[in-house]
Coordinates of C-alpha atoms in Angstrom, one line a residue:
X1 CA 25.6 -36.3 84.4
X2 CA 22.8 -34.7 82.2
X3 CA 25.6 -32.9 79.7
X4 CA 27.2 -36.6 79.0
X5 CA 23.8 -38.0 78.3
X6 CA 22.5 -35.2 76.0
X7 CA 26.0 -35.8 73.8
X8 CA 25.3 -39.5 73.7
X9 CA 21.8 -39.1 72.6
X10 CA 23.4 -36.7 69.7
X11 CA 25.9 -38.9 69.2
X12 CA 23.7 -41.4 68.3
X13 CA 21.3 -39.4 66.6
X14 CA 24.4 -38.3 64.2
X15 CA 25.5 -42.2 63.8
X16 CA 21.9 -43.0 62.8
X17 CA 21.8 -40.2 60.3
X18 CA 25.2 -40.8 58.8
X19 CA 24.3 -44.7 58.4
X20 CA 21.2 -43.7 56.6
X21 CA 23.0 -41.6 54.1
X22 CA 25.7 -44.2 53.7
X23 CA 22.8 -46.8 52.9
X24 CA 20.7 -43.9 50.3
X25 CA 24.5 -43.3 48.7
X26 CA 24.3 -47.4 48.1
X27 CA 21.1 -47.2 46.7
X28 CA 22.4 -44.9 43.8
X29 CA 24.5 -47.6 42.4
X30 CA 22.1 -48.3 39.7
X31 CA 22.5 -45.1 38.2
X32 CA 26.3 -46.2 36.9
X33 CA 24.0 -49.0 35.2
X34 CA 22.5 -46.3 33.4
X35 CA 25.7 -44.5 32.5
X36 CA 27.4 -47.7 31.4
X37 CA 24.7 -48.5 28.5
X38 CA 24.7 -44.9 27.6
X39 CA 28.7 -45.3 27.2
X40 CA 28.4 -48.3 25.1
X41 CA 25.2 -47.2 22.9
X42 CA 23.2 -49.9 24.2
X43 CA 19.3 -49.3 24.5
X44 CA 17.8 -49.7 28.0
X45 CA 14.1 -50.7 27.3
X46 CA 12.3 -53.7 26.7
X47 CA 8.8 -54.4 25.7
X48 CA 7.5 -54.2 29.1
X49 CA 9.4 -52.0 31.3
X50 CA 7.4 -51.9 34.6
X51 CA 6.0 -54.9 37.4
X52 CA 8.5 -57.0 40.0
X53 CA 12.1 -56.9 39.2
X54 CA 12.6 -59.9 41.8
X55 CA 10.7 -62.8 40.5
X56 CA 11.3 -66.5 41.2
X57 CA 13.2 -68.7 38.7
X58 CA 10.0 -70.3 37.6
X59 CA 8.7 -66.9 36.5
X60 CA 11.0 -66.3 34.3
X61 CA 8.7 -65.9 31.5
X62 CA 7.0 -62.8 33.0
X63 CA 10.2 -61.1 32.7
X64 CA 11.5 -62.3 29.1
X65 CA 11.7 -58.9 27.3
X66 CA 11.8 -56.5 29.9
X67 CA 15.1 -54.6 28.8
X68 CA 18.6 -54.5 29.3
X69 CA 18.4 -52.4 32.5
X70 CA 16.3 -54.6 34.3
X71 CA 18.1 -57.1 33.0
X72 CA 21.5 -56.2 34.1
X73 CA 19.9 -55.2 37.8
X74 CA 18.7 -58.5 38.3
X75 CA 21.6 -60.0 37.2
X76 CA 23.6 -58.1 39.8
X77 CA 21.5 -59.3 42.4
X78 CA 22.0 -63.1 41.4
X79 CA 25.7 -62.1 41.6
X80 CA 25.6 -61.4 45.2
X81 CA 24.8 -57.4 45.4
X82 CA 23.1 -57.5 48.8
X83 CA 22.5 -54.0 48.9
X84 CA 20.6 -53.8 45.5
X85 CA 18.3 -56.7 46.6
X86 CA 18.0 -55.2 50.0
X87 CA 16.9 -52.0 48.2
X88 CA 14.3 -53.7 45.8
X89 CA 12.9 -56.1 48.6
X90 CA 11.9 -53.3 50.9
X91 CA 11.5 -50.0 48.8
X92 CA 7.7 -49.2 48.0
X93 CA 6.4 -49.8 44.5
X94 CA 5.8 -46.5 44.0
X95 CA 9.7 -45.4 45.1
X96 CA 11.5 -47.9 43.2
X97 CA 13.5 -45.0 41.3
X98 CA 13.9 -47.6 38.4
X99 CA 11.1 -46.7 36.4
X100 CA 11.0 -45.7 32.9
X101 CA 10.3 -42.0 34.0
X102 CA 13.2 -42.2 36.4
X103 CA 15.5 -43.3 33.6
X104 CA 14.3 -40.9 30.9
X105 CA 15.0 -38.2 33.6
X106 CA 18.6 -39.3 34.8
X107 CA 19.0 -39.9 30.6
X108 CA 18.2 -36.1 30.8
X109 CA 20.7 -35.2 33.6
X110 CA 23.5 -37.2 32.1
X111 CA 23.1 -35.6 28.9
X112 CA 22.9 -32.2 29.8
X113 CA 26.0 -32.8 32.0
X114 CA 28.0 -34.1 28.7
X115 CA 26.9 -31.4 26.9
X116 CA 27.4 -28.7 29.6
X117 CA 31.2 -30.5 29.7
X118 CA 31.6 -30.4 25.6
X119 CA 30.5 -26.9 25.4
X120 CA 32.8 -25.6 28.1
X121 CA 36.0 -27.4 26.3
X122 CA 34.5 -25.7 22.9
X123 CA 35.0 -22.5 24.6
X124 CA 38.3 -23.1 26.2
X125 CA 39.6 -24.0 22.8
X126 CA 39.2 -20.6 21.8
X127 CA 38.2 -21.8 17.7
X128 CA 36.0 -24.4 16.4
X129 CA 34.4 -25.3 13.2
X130 CA 30.7 -26.4 13.1
X131 CA 29.3 -29.6 10.9
X132 CA 25.9 -29.9 10.0
X133 CA 23.7 -32.0 8.1
X134 CA 20.1 -33.0 7.4
X135 CA 18.9 -36.2 8.0
X136 CA 15.4 -38.7 8.2
X137 CA 15.1 -40.8 11.4
X138 CA 13.2 -44.2 11.4
X139 CA 10.1 -42.2 11.9
X140 CA 10.4 -40.3 8.7
X141 CA 10.9 -37.0 10.6
X142 CA 13.8 -34.6 9.4
X143 CA 16.0 -33.5 11.5
X144 CA 19.1 -31.5 11.6
X145 CA 22.3 -33.1 13.4
X146 CA 24.8 -30.3 14.6
X147 CA 28.6 -31.7 15.3
X148 CA 30.9 -29.5 16.8
X149 CA 35.0 -29.8 16.2
X150 CA 37.7 -28.3 18.3
X151 CA 41.3 -28.9 19.6
X152 CA 41.7 -30.0 23.2
X153 CA 45.3 -31.0 24.5
X154 CA 46.4 -31.1 21.1
X155 CA 43.7 -33.6 20.1
X156 CA 41.0 -33.1 17.8
X157 CA 37.4 -33.8 18.9
X158 CA 34.3 -34.1 17.0
X159 CA 31.3 -33.8 19.6
X160 CA 27.4 -34.2 18.8
X161 CA 26.0 -31.4 20.8
X162 CA 22.2 -31.4 19.3
X163 CA 19.4 -32.0 16.9
X164 CA 17.4 -29.3 15.3
X165 CA 14.3 -28.8 13.8
X166 CA 14.7 -27.7 10.3
X167 CA 11.0 -26.9 10.2
X168 CA 10.1 -23.3 9.8
X169 CA 6.7 -21.9 10.7
X170 CA 7.5 -18.8 9.2
X171 CA 7.4 -20.7 5.6
X172 CA 3.8 -20.5 5.1
X173 CA 1.2 -18.1 5.5
X174 CA -0.6 -18.2 9.0
X175 CA 2.6 -19.6 10.6
X176 CA 1.1 -23.2 10.2
X177 CA 3.8 -25.2 8.2
X178 CA 3.3 -28.8 8.7
X179 CA 6.0 -29.8 6.3
X180 CA 10.0 -29.1 6.9
X181 CA 11.1 -26.3 5.1
X182 CA 14.5 -27.4 4.1
X183 CA 15.9 -24.0 2.7
X184 CA 19.5 -23.6 3.7
X185 CA 18.6 -20.3 5.0
X186 CA 16.5 -21.6 7.3
X187 CA 19.0 -24.5 8.6
X188 CA 21.8 -22.2 8.4
X189 CA 19.4 -19.7 11.1
X190 CA 18.6 -22.4 13.5
X191 CA 22.4 -23.6 13.5
X192 CA 23.3 -19.9 14.2
X193 CA 20.6 -19.6 16.7
X194 CA 21.8 -22.6 18.4
X195 CA 25.4 -21.5 18.6
X196 CA 24.1 -18.3 20.1
X197 CA 22.0 -20.6 22.6
X198 CA 25.0 -21.9 23.8
X199 CA 27.3 -18.7 24.1
X200 CA 29.1 -19.6 21.6
X201 CA 30.9 -16.9 19.8
X202 CA 30.1 -16.9 16.0
X203 CA 33.5 -15.1 15.2
X204 CA 35.4 -18.0 16.7
X205 CA 33.7 -20.4 14.0
X206 CA 36.4 -20.6 11.3
X207 CA 35.0 -23.2 9.3
X208 CA 31.7 -25.0 8.1
X209 CA 31.7 -28.3 7.1
X210 CA 28.5 -29.9 5.0
X211 CA 27.8 -32.5 2.3
X212 CA 27.9 -30.1 -0.3
X213 CA 24.3 -30.2 -1.6
X214 CA 22.7 -27.4 -3.4
X215 CA 20.2 -26.7 -0.4
X216 CA 23.5 -25.8 1.7
X217 CA 26.0 -24.3 -0.8
X218 CA 23.4 -22.2 -2.9
X219 CA 24.5 -18.8 -3.6
X220 CA 20.8 -17.1 -3.7
X221 CA 19.4 -19.3 -0.2
X222 CA 22.0 -21.5 0.8
X223 CA 23.2 -22.0 4.4
X224 CA 26.6 -20.9 3.9

């Protein structure tokens, strides 16, 4: 009698734990939204990215520019996603897991997973080529974009892997250089360090592709 009662209690505890696990898994579905935006190249943020997500229809002005991510979650709720609505209504304001901080952490995790897979495919391909070029972003900061080219399943793939800072602290006395050092030898050294950091064998790099400018192909100080 006592044994049966104890088993019954254990089963109830197990069932409750299983229910909580399933409930938490359903609450992770918004991560799919972030992955979707990443694949489509759509920005997540808006002018504001905080505050209450679920609002009354009469208060639309307060959410008119809070970003694509929050807008999509709100749209899912309006289309009948009761699990998401329940999560947003019952959670604490300190644990919503939809803040910009959480978005950044999830984007970083996704990026690390994509990069890990790309590097693994490059290693499996045996040989590869590297393409790099210096460019300037919207804030006028110089950066070096690096792309790896390889063959997988009889198809050529070109995967962006990293932005490299072309600035060299050793290019000026005292090591306090503030301006980018765009000498080819510096850029080439950064690319080599990056490839070694990915544990890629430099002997398997069969080709280097650049735009052919003098900084890259100079006989004295060029990158290649």
